[in-house]
Coordinates of C-alpha atoms in Angstrom, one line a residue:
X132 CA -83.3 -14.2 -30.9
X133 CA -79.9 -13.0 -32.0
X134 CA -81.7 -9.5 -31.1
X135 CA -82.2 -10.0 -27.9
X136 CA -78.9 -11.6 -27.3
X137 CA -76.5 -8.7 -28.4
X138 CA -79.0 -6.6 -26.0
X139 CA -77.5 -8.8 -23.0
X140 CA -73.9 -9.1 -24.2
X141 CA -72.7 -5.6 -22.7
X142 CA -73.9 -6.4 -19.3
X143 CA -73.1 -10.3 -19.6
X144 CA -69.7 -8.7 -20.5
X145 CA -69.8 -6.8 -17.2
X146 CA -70.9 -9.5 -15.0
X147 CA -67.5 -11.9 -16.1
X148 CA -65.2 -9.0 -15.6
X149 CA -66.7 -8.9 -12.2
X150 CA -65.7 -12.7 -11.3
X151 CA -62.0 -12.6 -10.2
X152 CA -60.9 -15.7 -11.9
X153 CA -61.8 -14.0 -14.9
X154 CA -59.9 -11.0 -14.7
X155 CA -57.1 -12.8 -13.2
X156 CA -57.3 -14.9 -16.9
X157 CA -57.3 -11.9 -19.1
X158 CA -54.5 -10.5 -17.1
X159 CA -52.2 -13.4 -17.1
X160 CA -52.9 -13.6 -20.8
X161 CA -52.2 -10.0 -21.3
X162 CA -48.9 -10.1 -19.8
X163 CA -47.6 -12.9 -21.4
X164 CA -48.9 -11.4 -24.6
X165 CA -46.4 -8.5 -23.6
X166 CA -43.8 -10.9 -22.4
X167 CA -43.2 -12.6 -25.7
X168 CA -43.7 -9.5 -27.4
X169 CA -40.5 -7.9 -25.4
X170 CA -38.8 -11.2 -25.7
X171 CA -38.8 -10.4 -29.8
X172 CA -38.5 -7.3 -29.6
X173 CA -35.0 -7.7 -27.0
X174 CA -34.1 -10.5 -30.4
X175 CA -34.7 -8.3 -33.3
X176 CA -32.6 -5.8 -31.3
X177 CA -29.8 -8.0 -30.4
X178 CA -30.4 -7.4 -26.4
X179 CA -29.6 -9.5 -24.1
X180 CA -32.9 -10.9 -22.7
X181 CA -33.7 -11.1 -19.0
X182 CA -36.7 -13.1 -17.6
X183 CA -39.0 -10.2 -16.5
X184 CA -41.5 -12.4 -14.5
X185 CA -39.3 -11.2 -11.3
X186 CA -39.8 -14.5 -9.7
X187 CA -36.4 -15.5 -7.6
X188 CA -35.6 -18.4 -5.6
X189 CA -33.7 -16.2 -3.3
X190 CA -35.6 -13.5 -1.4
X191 CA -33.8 -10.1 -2.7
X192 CA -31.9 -7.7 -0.8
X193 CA -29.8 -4.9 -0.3
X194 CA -25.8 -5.4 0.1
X195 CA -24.1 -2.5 2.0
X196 CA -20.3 -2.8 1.2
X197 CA -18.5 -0.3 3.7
X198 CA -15.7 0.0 6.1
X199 CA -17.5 -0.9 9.7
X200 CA -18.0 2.8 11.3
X201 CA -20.9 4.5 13.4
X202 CA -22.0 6.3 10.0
X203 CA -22.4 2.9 8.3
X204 CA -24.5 1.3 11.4
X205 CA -26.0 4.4 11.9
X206 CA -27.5 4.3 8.1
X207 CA -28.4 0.5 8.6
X208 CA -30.5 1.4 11.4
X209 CA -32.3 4.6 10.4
X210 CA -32.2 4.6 6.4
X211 CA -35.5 2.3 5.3
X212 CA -34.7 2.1 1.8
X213 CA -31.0 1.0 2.0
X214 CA -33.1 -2.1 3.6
X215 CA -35.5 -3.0 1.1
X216 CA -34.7 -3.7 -2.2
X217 CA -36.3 -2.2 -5.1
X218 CA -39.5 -4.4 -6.5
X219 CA -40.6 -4.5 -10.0
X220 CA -42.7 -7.0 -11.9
X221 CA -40.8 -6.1 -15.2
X222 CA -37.5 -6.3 -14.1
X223 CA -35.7 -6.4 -17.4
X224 CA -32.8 -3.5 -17.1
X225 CA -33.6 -2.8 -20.7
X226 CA -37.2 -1.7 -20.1
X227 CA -36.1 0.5 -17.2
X228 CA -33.3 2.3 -19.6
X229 CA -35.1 2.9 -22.3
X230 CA -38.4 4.4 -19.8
X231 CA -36.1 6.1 -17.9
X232 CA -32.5 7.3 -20.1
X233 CA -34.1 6.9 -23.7
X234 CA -37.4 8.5 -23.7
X235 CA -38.0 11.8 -24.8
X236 CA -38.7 14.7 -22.6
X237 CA -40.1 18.0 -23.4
X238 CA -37.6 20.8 -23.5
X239 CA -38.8 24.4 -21.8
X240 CA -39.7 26.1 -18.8
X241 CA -41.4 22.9 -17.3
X242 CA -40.6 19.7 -17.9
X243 CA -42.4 16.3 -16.2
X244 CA -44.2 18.5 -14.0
X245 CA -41.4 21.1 -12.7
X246 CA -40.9 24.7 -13.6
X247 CA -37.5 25.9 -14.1
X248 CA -35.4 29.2 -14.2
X249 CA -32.1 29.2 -15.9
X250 CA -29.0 31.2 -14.2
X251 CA -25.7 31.0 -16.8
X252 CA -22.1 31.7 -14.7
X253 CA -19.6 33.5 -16.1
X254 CA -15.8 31.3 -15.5
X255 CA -12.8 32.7 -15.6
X256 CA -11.7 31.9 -18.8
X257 CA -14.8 33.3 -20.2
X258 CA -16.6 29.9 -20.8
X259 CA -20.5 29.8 -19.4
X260 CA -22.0 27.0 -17.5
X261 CA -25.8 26.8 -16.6
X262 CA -27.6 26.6 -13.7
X263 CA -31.4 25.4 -14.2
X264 CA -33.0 26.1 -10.8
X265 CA -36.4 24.0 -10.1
X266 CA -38.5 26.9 -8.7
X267 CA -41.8 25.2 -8.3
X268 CA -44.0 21.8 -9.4
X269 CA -47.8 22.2 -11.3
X270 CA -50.6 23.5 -9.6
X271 CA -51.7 19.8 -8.7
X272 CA -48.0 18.8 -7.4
X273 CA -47.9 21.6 -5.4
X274 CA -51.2 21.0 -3.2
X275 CA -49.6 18.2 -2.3
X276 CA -45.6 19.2 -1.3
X277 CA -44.4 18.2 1.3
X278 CA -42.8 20.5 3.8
X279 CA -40.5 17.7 5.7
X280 CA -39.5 18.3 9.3
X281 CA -36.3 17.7 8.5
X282 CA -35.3 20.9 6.3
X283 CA -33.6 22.5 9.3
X284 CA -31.8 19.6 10.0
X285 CA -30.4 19.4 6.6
X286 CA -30.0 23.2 7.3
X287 CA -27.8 22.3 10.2
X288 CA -29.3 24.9 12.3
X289 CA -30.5 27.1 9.6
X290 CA -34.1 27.2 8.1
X291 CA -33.2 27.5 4.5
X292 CA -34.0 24.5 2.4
X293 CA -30.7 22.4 1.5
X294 CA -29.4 22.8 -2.1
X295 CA -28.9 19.7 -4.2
X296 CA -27.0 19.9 -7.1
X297 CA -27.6 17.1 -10.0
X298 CA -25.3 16.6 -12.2
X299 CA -26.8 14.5 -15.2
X300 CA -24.5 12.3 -17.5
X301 CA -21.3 12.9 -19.3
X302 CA -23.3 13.4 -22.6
X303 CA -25.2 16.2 -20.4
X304 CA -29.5 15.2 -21.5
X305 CA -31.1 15.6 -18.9
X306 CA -33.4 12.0 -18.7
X307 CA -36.7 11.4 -17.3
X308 CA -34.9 10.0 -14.3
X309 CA -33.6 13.3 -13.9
X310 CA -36.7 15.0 -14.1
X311 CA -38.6 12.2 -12.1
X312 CA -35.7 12.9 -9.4
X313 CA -36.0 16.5 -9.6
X314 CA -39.8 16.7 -8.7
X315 CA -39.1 14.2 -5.9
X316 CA -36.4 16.1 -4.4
X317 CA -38.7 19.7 -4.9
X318 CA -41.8 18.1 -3.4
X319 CA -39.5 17.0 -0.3
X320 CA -38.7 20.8 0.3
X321 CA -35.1 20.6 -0.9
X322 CA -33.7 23.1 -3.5
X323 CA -32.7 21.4 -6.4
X324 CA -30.5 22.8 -9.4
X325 CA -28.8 21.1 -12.3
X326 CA -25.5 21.7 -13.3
X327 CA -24.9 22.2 -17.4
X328 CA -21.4 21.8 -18.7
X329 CA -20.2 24.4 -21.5
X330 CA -22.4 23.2 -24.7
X331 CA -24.6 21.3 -23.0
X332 CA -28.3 21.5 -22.6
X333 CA -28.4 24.7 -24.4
X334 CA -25.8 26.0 -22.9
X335 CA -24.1 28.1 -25.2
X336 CA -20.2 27.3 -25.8
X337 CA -18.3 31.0 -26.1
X338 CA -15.1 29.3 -25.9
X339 CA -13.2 26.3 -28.1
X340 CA -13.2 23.5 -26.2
X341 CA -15.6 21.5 -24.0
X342 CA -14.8 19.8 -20.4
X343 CA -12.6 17.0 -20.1
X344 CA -14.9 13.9 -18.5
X345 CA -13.2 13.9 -14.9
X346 CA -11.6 17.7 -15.0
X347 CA -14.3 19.5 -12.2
X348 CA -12.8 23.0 -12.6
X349 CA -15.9 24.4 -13.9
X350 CA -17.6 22.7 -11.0
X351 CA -15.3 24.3 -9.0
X352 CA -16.2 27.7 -9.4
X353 CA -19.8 26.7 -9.6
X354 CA -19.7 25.2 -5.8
X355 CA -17.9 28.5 -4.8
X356 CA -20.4 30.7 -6.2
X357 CA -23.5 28.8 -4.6
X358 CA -21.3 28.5 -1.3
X359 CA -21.4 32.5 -1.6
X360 CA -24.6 33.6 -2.5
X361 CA -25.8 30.9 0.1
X362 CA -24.1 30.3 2.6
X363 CA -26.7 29.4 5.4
X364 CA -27.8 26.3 3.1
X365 CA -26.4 23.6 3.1
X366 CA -25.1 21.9 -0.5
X367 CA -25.5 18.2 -1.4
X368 CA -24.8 16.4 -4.7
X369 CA -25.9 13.6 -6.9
X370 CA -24.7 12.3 -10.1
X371 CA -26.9 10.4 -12.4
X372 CA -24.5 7.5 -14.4
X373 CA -21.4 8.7 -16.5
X374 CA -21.6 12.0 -14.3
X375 CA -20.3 10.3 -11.8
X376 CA -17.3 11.3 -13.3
X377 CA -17.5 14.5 -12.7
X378 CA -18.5 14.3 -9.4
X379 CA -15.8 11.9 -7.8
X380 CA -13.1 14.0 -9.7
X381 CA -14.3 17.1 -7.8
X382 CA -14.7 15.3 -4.8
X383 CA -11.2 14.3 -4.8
X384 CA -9.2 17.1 -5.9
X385 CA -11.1 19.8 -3.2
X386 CA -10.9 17.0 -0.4
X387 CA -11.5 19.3 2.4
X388 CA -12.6 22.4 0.5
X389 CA -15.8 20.7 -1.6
X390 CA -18.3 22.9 0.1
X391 CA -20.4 19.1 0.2
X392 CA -21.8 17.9 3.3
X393 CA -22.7 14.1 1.6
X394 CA -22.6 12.7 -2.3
X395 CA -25.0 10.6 -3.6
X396 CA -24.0 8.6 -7.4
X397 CA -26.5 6.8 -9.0
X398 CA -24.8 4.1 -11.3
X399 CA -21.8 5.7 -11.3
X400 CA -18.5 5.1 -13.7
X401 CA -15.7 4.4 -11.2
X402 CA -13.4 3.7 -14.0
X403 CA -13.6 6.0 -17.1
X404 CA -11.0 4.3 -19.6
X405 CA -12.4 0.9 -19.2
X406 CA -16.1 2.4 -20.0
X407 CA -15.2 3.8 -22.9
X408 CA -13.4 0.8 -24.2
X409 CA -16.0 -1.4 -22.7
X410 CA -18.6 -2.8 -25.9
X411 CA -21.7 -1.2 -25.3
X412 CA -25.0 -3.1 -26.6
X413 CA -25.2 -1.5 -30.4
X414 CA -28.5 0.3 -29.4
X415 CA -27.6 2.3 -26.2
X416 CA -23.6 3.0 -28.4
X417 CA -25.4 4.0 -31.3
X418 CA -28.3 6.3 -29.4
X419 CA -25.1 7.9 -27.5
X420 CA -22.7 8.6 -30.7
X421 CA -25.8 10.4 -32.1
X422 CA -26.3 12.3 -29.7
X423 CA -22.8 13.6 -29.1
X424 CA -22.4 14.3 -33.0
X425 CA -25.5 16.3 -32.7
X426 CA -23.4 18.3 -30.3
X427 CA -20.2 18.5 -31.7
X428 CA -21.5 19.5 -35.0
X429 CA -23.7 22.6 -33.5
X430 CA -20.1 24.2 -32.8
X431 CA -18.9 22.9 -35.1
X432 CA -17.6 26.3 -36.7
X433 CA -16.0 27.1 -33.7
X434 CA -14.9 24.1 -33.0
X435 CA -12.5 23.7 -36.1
X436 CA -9.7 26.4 -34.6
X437 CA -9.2 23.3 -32.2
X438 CA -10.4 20.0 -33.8
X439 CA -10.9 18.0 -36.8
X440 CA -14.4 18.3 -36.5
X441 CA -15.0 15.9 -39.9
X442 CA -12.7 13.8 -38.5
X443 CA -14.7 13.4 -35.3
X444 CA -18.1 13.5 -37.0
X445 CA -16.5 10.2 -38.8
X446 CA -15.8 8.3 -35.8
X447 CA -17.9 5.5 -35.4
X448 CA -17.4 4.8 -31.4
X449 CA -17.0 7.0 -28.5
X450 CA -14.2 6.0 -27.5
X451 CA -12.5 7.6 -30.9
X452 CA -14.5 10.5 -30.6
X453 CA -13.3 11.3 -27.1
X454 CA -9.5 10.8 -28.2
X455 CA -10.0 12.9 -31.6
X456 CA -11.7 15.7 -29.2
X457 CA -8.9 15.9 -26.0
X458 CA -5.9 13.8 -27.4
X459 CA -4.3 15.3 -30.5
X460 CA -1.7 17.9 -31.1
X461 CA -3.8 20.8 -31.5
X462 CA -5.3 20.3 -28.5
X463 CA -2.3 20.3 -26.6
X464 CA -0.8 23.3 -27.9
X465 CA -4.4 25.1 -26.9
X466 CA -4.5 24.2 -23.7
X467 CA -0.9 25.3 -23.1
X468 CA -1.6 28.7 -24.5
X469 CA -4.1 29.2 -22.1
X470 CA -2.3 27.4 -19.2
X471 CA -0.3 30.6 -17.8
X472 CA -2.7 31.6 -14.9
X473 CA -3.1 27.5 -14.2
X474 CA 0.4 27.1 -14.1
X475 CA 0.4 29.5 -11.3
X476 CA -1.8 28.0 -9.5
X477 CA -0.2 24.8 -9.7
X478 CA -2.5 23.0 -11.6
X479 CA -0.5 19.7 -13.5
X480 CA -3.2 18.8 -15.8
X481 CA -1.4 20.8 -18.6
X482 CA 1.5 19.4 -18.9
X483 CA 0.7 15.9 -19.2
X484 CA 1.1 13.8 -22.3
X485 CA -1.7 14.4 -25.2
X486 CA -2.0 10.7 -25.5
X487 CA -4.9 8.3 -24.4
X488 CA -3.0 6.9 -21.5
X489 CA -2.0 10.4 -20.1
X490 CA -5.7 11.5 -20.9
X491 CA -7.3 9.3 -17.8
X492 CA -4.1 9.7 -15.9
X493 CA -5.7 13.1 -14.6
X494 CA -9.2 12.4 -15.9
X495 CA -10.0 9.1 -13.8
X496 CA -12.8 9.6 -11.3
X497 CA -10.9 7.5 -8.9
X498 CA -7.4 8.9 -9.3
X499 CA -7.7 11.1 -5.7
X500 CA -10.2 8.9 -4.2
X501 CA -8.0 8.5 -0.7
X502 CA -8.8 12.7 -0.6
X503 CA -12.3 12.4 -0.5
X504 CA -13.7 13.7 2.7
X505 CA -17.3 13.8 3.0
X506 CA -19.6 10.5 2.6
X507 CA -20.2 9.4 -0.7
X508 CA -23.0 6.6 -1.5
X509 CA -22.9 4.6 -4.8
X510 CA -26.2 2.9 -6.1
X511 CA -25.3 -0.1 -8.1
X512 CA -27.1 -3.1 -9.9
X513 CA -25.6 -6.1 -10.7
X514 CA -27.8 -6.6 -13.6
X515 CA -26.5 -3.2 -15.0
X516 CA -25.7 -3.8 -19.0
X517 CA -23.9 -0.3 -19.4
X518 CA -21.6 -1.3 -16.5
X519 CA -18.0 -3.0 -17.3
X520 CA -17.7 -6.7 -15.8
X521 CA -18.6 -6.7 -11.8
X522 CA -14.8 -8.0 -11.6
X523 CA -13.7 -4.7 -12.2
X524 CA -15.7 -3.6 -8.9
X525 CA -13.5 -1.4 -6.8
X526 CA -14.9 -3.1 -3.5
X527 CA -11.5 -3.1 -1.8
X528 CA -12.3 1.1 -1.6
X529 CA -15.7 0.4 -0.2
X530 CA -13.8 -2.0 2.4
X531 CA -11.0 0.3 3.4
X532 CA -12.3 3.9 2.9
X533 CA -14.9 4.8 5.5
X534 CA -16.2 7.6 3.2
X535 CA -17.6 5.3 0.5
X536 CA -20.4 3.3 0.7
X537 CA -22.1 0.9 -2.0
X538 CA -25.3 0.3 -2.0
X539 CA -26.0 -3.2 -4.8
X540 CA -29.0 -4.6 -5.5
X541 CA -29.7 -7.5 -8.2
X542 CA -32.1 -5.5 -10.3
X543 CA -32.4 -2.1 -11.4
X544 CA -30.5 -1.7 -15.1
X545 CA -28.3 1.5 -15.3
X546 CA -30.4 4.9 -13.9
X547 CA -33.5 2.7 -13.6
X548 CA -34.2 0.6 -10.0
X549 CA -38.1 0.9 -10.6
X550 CA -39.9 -0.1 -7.4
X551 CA -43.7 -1.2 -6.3
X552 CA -45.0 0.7 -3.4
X553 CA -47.2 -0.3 -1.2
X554 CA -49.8 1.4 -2.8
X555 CA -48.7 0.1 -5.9
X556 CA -47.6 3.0 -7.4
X557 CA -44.4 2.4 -9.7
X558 CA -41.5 4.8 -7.9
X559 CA -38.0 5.1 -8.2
X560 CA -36.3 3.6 -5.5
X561 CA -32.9 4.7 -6.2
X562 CA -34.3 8.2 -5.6
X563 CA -36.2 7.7 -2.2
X564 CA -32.6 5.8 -1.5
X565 CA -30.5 9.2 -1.6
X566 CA -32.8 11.6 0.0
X567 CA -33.5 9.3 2.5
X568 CA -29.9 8.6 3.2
X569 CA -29.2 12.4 3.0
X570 CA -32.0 13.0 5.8
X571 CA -30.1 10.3 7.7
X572 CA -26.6 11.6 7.3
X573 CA -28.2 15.4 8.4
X574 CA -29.4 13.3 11.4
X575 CA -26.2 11.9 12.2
X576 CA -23.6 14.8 11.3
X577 CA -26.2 16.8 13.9
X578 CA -25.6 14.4 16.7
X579 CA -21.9 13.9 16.3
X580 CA -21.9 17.5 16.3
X581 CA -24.0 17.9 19.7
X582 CA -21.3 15.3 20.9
X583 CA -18.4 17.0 20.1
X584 CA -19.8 20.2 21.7
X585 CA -20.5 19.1 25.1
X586 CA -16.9 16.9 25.2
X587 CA -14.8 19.9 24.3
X588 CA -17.0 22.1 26.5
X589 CA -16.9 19.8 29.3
X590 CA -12.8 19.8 28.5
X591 CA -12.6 23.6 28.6
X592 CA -14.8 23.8 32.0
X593 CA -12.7 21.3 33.6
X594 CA -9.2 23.5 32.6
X595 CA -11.1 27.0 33.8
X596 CA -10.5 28.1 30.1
X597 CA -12.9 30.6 28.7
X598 CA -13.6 30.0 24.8
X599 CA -15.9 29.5 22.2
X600 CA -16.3 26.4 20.4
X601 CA -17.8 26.4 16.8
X602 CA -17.6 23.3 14.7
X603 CA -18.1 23.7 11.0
X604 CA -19.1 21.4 8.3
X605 CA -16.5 21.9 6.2
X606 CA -13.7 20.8 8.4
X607 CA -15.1 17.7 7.8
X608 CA -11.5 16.1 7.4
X609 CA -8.4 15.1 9.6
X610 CA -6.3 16.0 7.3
X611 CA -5.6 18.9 4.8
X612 CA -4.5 18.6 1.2
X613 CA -2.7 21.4 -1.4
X614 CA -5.4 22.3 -3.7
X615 CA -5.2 20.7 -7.0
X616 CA -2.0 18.3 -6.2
X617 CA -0.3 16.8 -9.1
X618 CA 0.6 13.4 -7.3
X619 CA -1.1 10.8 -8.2
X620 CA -2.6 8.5 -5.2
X621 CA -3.2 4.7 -6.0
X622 CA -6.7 3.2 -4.0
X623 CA -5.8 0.9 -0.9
X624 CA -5.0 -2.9 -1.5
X625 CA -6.6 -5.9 -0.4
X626 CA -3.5 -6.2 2.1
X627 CA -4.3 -2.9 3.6
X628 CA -7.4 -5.0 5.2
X629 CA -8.4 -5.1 9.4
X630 CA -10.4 -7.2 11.2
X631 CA -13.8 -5.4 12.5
X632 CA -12.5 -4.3 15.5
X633 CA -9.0 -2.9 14.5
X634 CA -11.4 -1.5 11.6
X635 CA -13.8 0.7 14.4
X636 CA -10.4 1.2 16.8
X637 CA -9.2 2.4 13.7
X638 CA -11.7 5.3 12.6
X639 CA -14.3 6.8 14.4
X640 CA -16.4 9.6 13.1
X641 CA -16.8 12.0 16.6
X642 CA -12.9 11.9 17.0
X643 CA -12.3 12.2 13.3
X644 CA -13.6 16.0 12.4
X645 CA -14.4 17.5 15.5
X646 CA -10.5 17.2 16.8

């Protein structure tokens, strides 16, 4: 009897699975197994918990925050994912950082599916940043690339692919949602390439000192040489969290000269002194400081001509290891040793204060934000732990600049925004988000210019005058600023406001570059 009945349990076994309302049971019951195991597991950690069953009264949605403009309408029309929110059954923003900041990645030739090549660039003051270039995907990625139509648009007339440089976070790993953005932007037929600081990810350090968090003159000189060795493609940027730092300082010091035809910053740091004295959850602070001691200590011979480097190795925050590195004494008189040929070229960050105050007076990524010329979107959640308070939102710039737009959504942790296809396939939606957008900016920038063509043509033809017209992307601005300025610009007010229509009377993007 008992024979005969474990004969039939396999294929009674197969028979339940096949009735729904049984595998509907076993997976309700697994997930709430894997619910309360999170729940304890977000306790014993001391994490704030989050309800991950995703369920919401209110139907989510996407909140553009931007000056009224024909950019901003045009993106509302024509950009898909700036219109639907990302979707994700597990919605806590601590399972999204630690799949997507935390988890290790291989380190090599390819990572997560994409084969690089490593350039290193010689600067002027003998210090070497890196350049990994992504030159292809595996064999099974690359059956299925896509070739999109709209390379030559993002060409602007020219039928190389468009570079886009990503700039990873201020600690310089590069995360799996790096990587995961990296194949995405490869398989769309862009050119991706990720900036490395001096000393970071493997980047060897041949002088003293690493890069302040917002000072973008190695950038500098890294835009310049991919502006000359090629020139017929056009150069886009994104910045993956505390990078952001990086990339709104450079943004604002070059205004007009950034080379950039549209930014992209994925749960960027808009003020840098209030994240570093902002309390981080004990497991993300603790992950980070080890991480950056790792560092530290690797040069740490080197490093001692400049620093206390036990001192630093001691410090048991960030925020005292980044004012041990960049504000003492020693650092000071080292930076005005080598400040002759920056002195000459009128660069002021030398001679301010060694302190912690004077540190983020030239190292703020918002200090020059009323310089930046090309469009810049920010992806931001409101469930972001990493983030300071939402109070300390600069929305007044989204209101009143017309070059920043912010995208916020109510889920998507810090780097993560996980979303549920159709097919459902788990995707990144902040990803799809930025190329899509730069696709539609491409689109835009290419009509504006077609406008501008045929209204300063027709202007020429009606006078008799004989010329040629040529607009270029990089007179992108109505206005032109001394490179590297040493005034400091404060970020409109709330009184600086307009109603919509004195708002579009006010700025309008065919009059604003191509006259």
């Amino acid at each position: 009897m008992w024979e005969f009945f474990l004969c039939l349990l396999p294929s009674l076994t197969l028979v339940l699975l096949q009735m729904n309302w049984i595998r509907h049971l076993a997976e309700s019951a697994i997930q709430c197994l894997g619910c309360f195991i999170w729940t304890l597991t977000c306790r014993l950690l001391k994490l704030s918990f989050t309800n991950v069953s995703g369920s919401t009264k209110e139907k989510p949605e996407v909140k553009l925050i931007c000056k009224p403009t024909a950019l901003a309408s045009y993106l509302r029309k024509h950009c898909h994912a700036l219109t639907q929110p990302p979707t994700w059954p597990q919605t806590d923003p601590h399972l999204q950082i630690i799949t997507n900041l935390m988890w290790p990645t291989l380190e090599g030739a390819e990572m997560q599916g994409v084969r690089f090549t490593r350039d290193h660039l010689l600067l002027h003051d003998g210090g070497i940043v890196a350049l990994d270039w992504a030159v292809g995907l595996s064999h099974q990625d690359q059956i299925k690339r896509q070739h999109h139509p709209g390379g030559n648009v993002l060409g602007l007339h020219s039928s190389n692919a468009a570079i886009v440089i990503l700039i990873p976070n201020a600690l310089g790993r590069v995360t799996p949602n790096l990587l995961k953005l990296c194949h995405l932007t490869l398989k769309q037929g862009f050119y991706p390439v990720v900036f490395h600081r001096r000393g970071h990810g493997g980047c060897p350090l041949t002088t003293p000192r690493y890069q302040e968090f917002g000072n973008p003159s190695d950038l500098m000189q890294t835009v310049c040489y991919l502006r000359n060795h090629h020139p017929s493609s056009t150069l886009l940027a994104v910045s993956e969290g505390s990078g952001s730092g990086l990339l709104l300082s450079y943004l604002g010091e070059c205004g007009s000269s950034s080379y950039l035809m549209a930014a992209a910053c994925i749960s960027p740091v808009f003020h840098g002194q209030l994240w570093f004295e902002n309390e981080f959850p004990w497991l993300y602070h603790w992950v980070a400081l080890i991480y950056r001691k790792f560092q530290i200590n690797r040069y740490a011979t080197s490093l001692s001509s400049v620093m206390d480097v036990a001192n630093i190795l001691s410090c048991k925050s960030l925020r005292d290891m980044e004012e041990f590195m960049f504000c003492t004494v020693t650092q000071q008189n080292h930076r005005t040793s080598d400040s002759n040929d920056h002195i000459e070229k009128g660069d002021s960050r030398i001679s301010l204060k060694p302190d912690w105050a004077g540190y983020w007076d030239r190292n703020e990524p918002l200090r020059d934000a009323d310089e930046v010329a090309i469009p810049v979107l920010c992806l931001y959640s409101t469930d972001d732990p990493l983030f300071p308070p939402s109070s300390t939102l600069p929305e007044t710039l989204f209101h009143n600049n017309p070059y920043f737009l912010l995208a916020q959504t109510e889920q998507g942790g810090h780097c993560g925004f996980m979303h549920k296809d159709e097919r459902g396939n788990t995707t990144s939606w902040s990803h799809s988000a930025v190329l899509g957008y730069f696709h539609v900016v491409a689109d835009f920038f290419g009509l504006e210019d077609k406008k501008g063509f045929n209204d300063v043509t027709a202007m020429c033809c009606s006078h008799g005058l004989r010329r040629s017209v040529s607009t270029r992307r990089s007179t992108l601005l109505r206005k032109e600023r001394p490179v590297l300025s040493s005034r400091r610009r404060q970020i409109s007010t709330p009184s600086d406001t307009f109603t919509l229509e004195e708002e579009r009377d006010d700025f309008t993007w065919n009059r604003s570059y191509t006259r």
